[in-house]
Coordinates of N, CA, C and O in Angstrom, one line a residue:
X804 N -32.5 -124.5 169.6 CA -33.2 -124.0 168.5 C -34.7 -124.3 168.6 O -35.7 -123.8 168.2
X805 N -34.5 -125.4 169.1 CA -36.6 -126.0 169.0 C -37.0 -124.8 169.9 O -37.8 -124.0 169.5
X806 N -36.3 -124.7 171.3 CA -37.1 -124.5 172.2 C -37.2 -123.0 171.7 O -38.3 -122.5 171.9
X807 N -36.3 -122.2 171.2 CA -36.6 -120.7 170.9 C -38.0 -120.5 169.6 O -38.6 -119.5 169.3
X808 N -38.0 -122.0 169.1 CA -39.4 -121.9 167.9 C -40.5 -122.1 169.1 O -41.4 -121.3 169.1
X809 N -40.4 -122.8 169.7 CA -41.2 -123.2 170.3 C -42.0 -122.0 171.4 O -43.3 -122.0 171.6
X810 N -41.0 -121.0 172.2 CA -41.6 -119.6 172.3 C -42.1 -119.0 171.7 O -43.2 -118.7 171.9
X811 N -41.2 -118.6 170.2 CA -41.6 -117.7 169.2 C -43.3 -118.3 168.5 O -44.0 -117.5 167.8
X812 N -43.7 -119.5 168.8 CA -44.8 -119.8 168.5 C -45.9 -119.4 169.4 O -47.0 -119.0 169.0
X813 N -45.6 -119.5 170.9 CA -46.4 -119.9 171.8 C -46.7 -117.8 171.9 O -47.7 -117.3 172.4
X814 N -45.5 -116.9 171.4 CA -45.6 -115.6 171.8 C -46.8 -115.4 170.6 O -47.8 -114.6 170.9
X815 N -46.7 -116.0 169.4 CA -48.0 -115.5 168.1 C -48.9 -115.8 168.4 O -49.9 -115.2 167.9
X816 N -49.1 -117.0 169.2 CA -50.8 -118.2 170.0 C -51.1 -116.9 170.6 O -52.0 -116.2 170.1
X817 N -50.5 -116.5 172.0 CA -50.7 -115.2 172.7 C -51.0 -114.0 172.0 O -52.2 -113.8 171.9
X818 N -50.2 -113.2 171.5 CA -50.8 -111.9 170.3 C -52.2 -111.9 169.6 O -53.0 -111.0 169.7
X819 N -52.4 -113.2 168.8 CA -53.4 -113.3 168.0 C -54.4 -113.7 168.9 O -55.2 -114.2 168.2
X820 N -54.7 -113.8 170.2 CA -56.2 -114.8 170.6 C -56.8 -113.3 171.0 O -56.5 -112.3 171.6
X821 N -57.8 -114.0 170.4 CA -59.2 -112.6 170.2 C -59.0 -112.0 168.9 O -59.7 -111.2 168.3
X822 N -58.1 -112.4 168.6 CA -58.0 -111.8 167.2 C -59.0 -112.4 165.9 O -59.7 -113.4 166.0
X823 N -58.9 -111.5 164.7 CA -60.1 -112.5 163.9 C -59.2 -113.1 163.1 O -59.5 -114.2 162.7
X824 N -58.1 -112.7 162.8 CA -57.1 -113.7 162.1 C -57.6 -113.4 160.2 O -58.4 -112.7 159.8
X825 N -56.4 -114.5 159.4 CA -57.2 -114.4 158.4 C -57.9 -115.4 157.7 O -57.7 -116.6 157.9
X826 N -58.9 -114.6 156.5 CA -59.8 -115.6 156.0 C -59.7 -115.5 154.2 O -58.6 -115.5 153.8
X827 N -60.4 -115.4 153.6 CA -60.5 -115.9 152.3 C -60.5 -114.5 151.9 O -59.7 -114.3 151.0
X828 N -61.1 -113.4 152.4 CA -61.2 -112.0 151.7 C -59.6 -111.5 152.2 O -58.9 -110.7 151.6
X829 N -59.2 -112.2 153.3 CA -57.5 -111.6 153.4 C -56.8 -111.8 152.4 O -56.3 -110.9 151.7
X830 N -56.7 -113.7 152.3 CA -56.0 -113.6 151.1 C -56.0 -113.0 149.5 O -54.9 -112.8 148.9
X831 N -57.4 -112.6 149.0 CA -57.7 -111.9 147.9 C -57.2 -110.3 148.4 O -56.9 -109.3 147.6
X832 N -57.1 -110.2 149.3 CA -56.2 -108.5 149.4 C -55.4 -108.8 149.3 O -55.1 -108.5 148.2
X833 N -54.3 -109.5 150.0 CA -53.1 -109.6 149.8 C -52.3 -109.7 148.2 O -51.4 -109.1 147.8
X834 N -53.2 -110.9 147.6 CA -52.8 -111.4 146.7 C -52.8 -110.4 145.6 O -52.0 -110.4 144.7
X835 N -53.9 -109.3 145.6 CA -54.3 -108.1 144.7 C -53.4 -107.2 145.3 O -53.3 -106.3 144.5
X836 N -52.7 -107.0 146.4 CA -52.1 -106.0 147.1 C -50.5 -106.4 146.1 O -49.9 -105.6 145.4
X837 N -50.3 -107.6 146.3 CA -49.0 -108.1 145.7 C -48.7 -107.8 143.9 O -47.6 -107.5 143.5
X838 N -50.0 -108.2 143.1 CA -50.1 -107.5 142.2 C -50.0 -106.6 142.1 O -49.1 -106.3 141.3
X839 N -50.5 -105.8 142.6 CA -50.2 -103.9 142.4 C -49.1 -103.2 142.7 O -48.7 -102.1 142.4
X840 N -48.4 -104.4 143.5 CA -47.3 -103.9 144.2 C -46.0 -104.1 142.8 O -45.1 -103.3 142.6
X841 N -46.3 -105.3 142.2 CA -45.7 -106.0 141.1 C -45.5 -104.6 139.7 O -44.5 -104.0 139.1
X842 N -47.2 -104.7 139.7 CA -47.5 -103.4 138.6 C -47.2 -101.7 138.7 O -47.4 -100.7 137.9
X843 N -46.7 -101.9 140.0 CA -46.2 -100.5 140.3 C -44.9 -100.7 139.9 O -44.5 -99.8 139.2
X844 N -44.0 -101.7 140.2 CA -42.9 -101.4 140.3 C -42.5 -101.9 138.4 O -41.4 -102.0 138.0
X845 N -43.5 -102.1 137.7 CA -42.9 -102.1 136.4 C -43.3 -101.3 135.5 O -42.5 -101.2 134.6
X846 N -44.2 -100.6 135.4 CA -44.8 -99.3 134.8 C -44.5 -98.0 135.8 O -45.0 -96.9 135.5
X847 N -43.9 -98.0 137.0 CA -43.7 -96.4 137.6 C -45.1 -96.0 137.9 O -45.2 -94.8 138.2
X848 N -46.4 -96.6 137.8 CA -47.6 -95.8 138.0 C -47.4 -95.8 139.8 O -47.4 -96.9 140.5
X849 N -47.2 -94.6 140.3 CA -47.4 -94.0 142.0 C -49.0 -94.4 142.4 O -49.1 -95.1 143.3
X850 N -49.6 -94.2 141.9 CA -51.5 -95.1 142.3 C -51.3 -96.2 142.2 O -52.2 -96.8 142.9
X851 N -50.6 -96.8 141.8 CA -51.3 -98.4 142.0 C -50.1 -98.6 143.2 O -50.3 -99.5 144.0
X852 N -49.3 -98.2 143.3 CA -48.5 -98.4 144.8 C -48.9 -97.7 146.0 O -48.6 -98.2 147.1
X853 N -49.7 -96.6 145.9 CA -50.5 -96.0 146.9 C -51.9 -97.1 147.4 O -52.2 -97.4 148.5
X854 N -52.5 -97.4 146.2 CA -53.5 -98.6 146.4 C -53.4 -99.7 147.0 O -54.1 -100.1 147.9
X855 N -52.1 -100.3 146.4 CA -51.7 -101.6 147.2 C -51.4 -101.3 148.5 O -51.7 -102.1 149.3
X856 N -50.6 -99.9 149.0 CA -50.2 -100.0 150.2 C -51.4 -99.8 151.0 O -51.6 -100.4 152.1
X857 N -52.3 -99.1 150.7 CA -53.6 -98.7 151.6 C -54.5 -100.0 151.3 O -55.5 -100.2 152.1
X858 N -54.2 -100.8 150.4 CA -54.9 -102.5 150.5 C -54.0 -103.2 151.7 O -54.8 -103.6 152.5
X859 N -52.8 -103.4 152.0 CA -52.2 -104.1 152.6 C -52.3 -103.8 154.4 O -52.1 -104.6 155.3
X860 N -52.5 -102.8 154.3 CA -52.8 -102.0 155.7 C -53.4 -102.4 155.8 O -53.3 -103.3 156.5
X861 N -55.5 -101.9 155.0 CA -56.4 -102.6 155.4 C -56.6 -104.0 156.2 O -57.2 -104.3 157.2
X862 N -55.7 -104.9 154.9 CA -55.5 -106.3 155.5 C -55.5 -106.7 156.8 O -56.2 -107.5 157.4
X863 N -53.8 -105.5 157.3 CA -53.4 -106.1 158.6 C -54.7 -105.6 159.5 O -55.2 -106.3 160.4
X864 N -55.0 -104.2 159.3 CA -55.7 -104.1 160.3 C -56.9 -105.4 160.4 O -57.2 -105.8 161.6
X865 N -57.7 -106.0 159.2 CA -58.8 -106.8 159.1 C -57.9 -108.1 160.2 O -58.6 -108.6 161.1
X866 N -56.6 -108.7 160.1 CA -56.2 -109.9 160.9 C -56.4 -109.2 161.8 O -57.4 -109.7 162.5
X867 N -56.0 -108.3 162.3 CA -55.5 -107.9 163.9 C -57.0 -107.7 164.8 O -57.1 -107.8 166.1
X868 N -58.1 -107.5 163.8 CA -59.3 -106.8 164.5 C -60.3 -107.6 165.3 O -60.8 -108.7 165.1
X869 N -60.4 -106.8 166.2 CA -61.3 -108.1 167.7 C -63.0 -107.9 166.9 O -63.9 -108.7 167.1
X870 N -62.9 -106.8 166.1 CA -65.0 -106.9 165.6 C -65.1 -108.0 164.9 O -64.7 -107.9 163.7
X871 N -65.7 -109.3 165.5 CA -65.6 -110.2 164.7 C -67.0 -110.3 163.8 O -67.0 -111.2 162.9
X872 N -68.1 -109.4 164.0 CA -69.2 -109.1 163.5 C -68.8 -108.3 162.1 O -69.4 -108.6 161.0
X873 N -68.4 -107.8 162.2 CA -68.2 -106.5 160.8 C -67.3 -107.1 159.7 O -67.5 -106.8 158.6
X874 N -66.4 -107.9 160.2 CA -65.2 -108.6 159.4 C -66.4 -109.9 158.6 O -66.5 -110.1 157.4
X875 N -67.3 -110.6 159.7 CA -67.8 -111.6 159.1 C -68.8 -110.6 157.8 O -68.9 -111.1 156.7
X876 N -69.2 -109.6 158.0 CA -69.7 -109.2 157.1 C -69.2 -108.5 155.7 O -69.7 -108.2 154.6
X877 N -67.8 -108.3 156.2 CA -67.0 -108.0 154.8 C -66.9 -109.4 154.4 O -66.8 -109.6 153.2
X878 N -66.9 -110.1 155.1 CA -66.6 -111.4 154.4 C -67.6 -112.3 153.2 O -67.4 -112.9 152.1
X879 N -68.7 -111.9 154.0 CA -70.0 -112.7 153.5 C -70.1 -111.7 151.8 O -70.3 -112.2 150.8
X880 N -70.0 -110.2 152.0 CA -70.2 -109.5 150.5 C -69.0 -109.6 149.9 O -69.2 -109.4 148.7
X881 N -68.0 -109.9 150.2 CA -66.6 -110.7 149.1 C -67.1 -112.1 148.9 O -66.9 -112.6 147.8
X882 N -67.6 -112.7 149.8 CA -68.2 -114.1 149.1 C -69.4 -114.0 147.9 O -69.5 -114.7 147.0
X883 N -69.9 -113.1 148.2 CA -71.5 -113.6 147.5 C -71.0 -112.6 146.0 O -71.7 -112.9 145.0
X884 N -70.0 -111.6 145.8 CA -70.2 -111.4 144.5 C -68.9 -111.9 143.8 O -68.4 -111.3 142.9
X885 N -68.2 -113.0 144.3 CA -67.5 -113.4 144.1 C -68.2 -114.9 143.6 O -67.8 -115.4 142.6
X886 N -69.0 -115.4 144.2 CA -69.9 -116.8 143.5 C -70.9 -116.1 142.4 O -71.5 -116.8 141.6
X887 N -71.0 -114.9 142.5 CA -71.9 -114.6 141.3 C -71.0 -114.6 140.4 O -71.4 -115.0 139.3
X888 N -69.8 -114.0 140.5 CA -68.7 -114.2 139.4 C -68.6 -114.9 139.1 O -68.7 -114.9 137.9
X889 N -68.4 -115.9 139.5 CA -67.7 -117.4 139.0 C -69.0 -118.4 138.4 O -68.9 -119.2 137.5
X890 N -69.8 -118.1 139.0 CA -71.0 -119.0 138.5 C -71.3 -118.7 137.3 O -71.6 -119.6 136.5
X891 N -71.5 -117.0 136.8 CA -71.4 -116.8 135.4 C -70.1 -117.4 134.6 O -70.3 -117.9 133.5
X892 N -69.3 -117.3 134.9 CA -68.0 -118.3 133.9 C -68.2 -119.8 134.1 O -67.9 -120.5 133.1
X893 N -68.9 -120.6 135.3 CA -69.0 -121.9 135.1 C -70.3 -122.3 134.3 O -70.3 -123.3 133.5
X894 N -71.4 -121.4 134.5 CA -72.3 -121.5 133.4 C -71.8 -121.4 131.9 O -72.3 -122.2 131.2
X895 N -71.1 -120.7 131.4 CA -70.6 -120.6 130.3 C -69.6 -121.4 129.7 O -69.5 -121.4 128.5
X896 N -69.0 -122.0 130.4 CA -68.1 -123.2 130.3 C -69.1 -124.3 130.1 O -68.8 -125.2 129.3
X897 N -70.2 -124.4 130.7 CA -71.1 -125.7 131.3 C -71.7 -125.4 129.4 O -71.5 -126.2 128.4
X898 N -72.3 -124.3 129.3 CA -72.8 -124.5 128.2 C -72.0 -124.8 127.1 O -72.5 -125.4 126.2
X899 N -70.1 -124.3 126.9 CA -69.5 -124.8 126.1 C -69.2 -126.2 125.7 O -69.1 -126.7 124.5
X900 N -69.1 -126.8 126.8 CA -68.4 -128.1 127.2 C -69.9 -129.3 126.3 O -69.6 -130.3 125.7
X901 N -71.2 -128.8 126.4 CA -72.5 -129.5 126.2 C -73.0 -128.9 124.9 O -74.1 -129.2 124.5
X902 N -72.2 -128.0 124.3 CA -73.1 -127.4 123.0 C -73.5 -128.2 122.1 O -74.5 -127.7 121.5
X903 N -73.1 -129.8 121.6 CA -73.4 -130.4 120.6 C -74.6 -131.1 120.9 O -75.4 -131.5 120.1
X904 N -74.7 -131.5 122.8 CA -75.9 -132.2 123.0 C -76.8 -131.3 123.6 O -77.8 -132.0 123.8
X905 N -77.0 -129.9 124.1 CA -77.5 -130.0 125.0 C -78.2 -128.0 124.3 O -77.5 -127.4 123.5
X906 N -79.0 -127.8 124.7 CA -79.8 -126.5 124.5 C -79.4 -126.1 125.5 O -79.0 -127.0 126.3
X907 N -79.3 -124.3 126.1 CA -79.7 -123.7 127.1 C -80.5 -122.9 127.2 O -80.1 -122.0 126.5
X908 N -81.7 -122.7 127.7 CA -82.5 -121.6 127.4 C -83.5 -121.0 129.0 O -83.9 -121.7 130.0
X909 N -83.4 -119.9 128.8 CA -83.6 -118.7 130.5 C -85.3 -119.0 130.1 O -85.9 -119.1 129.1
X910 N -85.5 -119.1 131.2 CA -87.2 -118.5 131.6 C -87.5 -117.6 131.6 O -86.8 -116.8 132.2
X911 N -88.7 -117.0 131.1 CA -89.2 -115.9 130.5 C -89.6 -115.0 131.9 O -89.6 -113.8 131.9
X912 N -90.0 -115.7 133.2 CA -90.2 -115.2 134.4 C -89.4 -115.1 135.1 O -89.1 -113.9 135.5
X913 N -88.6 -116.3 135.8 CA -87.6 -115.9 136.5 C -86.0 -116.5 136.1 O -85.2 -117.3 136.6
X914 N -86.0 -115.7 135.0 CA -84.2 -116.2 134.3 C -84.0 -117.0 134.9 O -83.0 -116.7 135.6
X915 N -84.4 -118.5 135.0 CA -83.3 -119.4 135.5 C -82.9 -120.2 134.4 O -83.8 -120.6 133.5
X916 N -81.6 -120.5 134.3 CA -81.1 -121.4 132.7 C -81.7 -123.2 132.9 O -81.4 -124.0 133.7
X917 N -82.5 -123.1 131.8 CA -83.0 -124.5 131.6 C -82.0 -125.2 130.7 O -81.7 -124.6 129.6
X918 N -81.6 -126.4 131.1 CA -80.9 -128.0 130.3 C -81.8 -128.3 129.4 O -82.9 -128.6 130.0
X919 N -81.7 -128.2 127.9 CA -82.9 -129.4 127.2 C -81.9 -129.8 126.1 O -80.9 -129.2 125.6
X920 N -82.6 -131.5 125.9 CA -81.6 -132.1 124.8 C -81.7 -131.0 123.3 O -82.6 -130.2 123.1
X921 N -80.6 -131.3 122.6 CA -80.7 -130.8 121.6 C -81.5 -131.9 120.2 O -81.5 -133.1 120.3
X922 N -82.2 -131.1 118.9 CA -82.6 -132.1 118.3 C -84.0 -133.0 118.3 O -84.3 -134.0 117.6
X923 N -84.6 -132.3 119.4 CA -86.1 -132.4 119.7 C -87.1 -132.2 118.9 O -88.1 -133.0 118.8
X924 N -87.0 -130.7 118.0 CA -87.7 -130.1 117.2 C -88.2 -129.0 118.4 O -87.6 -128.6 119.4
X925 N -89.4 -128.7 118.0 CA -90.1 -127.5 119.0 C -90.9 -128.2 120.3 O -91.8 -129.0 120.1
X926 N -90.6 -128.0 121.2 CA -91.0 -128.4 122.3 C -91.0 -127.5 123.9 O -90.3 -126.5 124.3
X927 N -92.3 -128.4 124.6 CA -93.1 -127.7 125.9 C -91.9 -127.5 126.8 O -91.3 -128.6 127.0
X928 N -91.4 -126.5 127.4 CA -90.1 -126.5 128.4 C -90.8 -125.9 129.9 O -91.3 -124.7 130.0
X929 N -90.8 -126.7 131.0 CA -91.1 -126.6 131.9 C -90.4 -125.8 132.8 O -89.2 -126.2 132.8
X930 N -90.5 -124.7 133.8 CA -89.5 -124.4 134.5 C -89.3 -124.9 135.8 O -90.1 -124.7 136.8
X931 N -88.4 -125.5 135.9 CA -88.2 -126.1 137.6 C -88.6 -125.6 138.7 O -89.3 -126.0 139.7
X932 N -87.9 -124.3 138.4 CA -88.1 -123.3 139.5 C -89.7 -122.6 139.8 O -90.4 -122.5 140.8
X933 N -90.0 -122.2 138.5 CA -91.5 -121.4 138.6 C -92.4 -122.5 138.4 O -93.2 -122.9 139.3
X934 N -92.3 -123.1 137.1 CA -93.3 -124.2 136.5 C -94.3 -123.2 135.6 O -95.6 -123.3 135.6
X935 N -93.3 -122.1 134.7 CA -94.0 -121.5 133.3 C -93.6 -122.3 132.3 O -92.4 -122.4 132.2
X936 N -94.3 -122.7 131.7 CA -94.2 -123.5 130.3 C -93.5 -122.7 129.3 O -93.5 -121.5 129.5
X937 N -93.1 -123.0 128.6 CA -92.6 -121.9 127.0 C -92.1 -123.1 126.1 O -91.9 -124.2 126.4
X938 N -92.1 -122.4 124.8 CA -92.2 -123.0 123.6 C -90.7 -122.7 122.9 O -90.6 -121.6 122.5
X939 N -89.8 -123.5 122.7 CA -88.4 -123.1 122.2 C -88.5 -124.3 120.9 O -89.3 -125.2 121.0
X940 N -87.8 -124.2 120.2 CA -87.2 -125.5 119.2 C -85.9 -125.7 119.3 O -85.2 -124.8 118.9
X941 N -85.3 -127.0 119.9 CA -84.3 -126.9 120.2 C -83.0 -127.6 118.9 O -81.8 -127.6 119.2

């Protein structure tokens, strides 16, 4: 038994080299593939089983594919609006979690969210990033 795993390993090492294999945007197909696949089969909607199946294909084809240039680049635009997602929910958490001590307030030039204590009265707010001054009362 070892030694037949031990082929059946050494034949997938062989298949996959040159391969791009998978990465973080695989798993989010899959995992959205498996959903759909879920939601198809409990509402009868034919589209979202057509969807998942043409998500799950895509997938295999993205493991199996030798362009490792094009994949890195689906990769990098599933990363970057995927941190923009999430950064807007951990901002909003951040400002939940601090509401009793802490102000948040955007710069008037380059929206970036400024930290100030709460309870100050009206005061000079500096921008880190630009360094425009503005006037809030916190």
């Amino acid at each position: 038994m070892n030694n037949f795993m031990q082929k059946f390993r050494n034949t997938i090492y062989k298949m996959m080299y040159g391969r791009y294999g998978a990465d973080e945007f695989s798993k989010f197909l899959l995992f959205f593939s498996i959903i759909l696949f879920f939601l198809s089969s409990l509402t009868g909607l034919y589209i979202a089983y057509i969807i998942a199946m043409l998500l799950a294909i895509y997938n295999i084809f993205r493991c199996y594919s030798k362009d490792f240039s094009k994949r890195r680049k689906e990769l990098d635009l599933y990363l970057f609006y995927k941190n923009k997602f999430v950064s807007k929910f951990s901002l909003q958490r951040r400002k939940w979690r601090e509401r009793k001590t802490h102000s948040f307030f955007s710069c008037p030039t380059c929206q970036t969210v400024v930290r100030v204590p709460k309870g100050r009265g009206k005061i000079e707010i500096t921008c880190p990033k630009c360094n425009t001054s503005f006037i809030k009362k916190t």
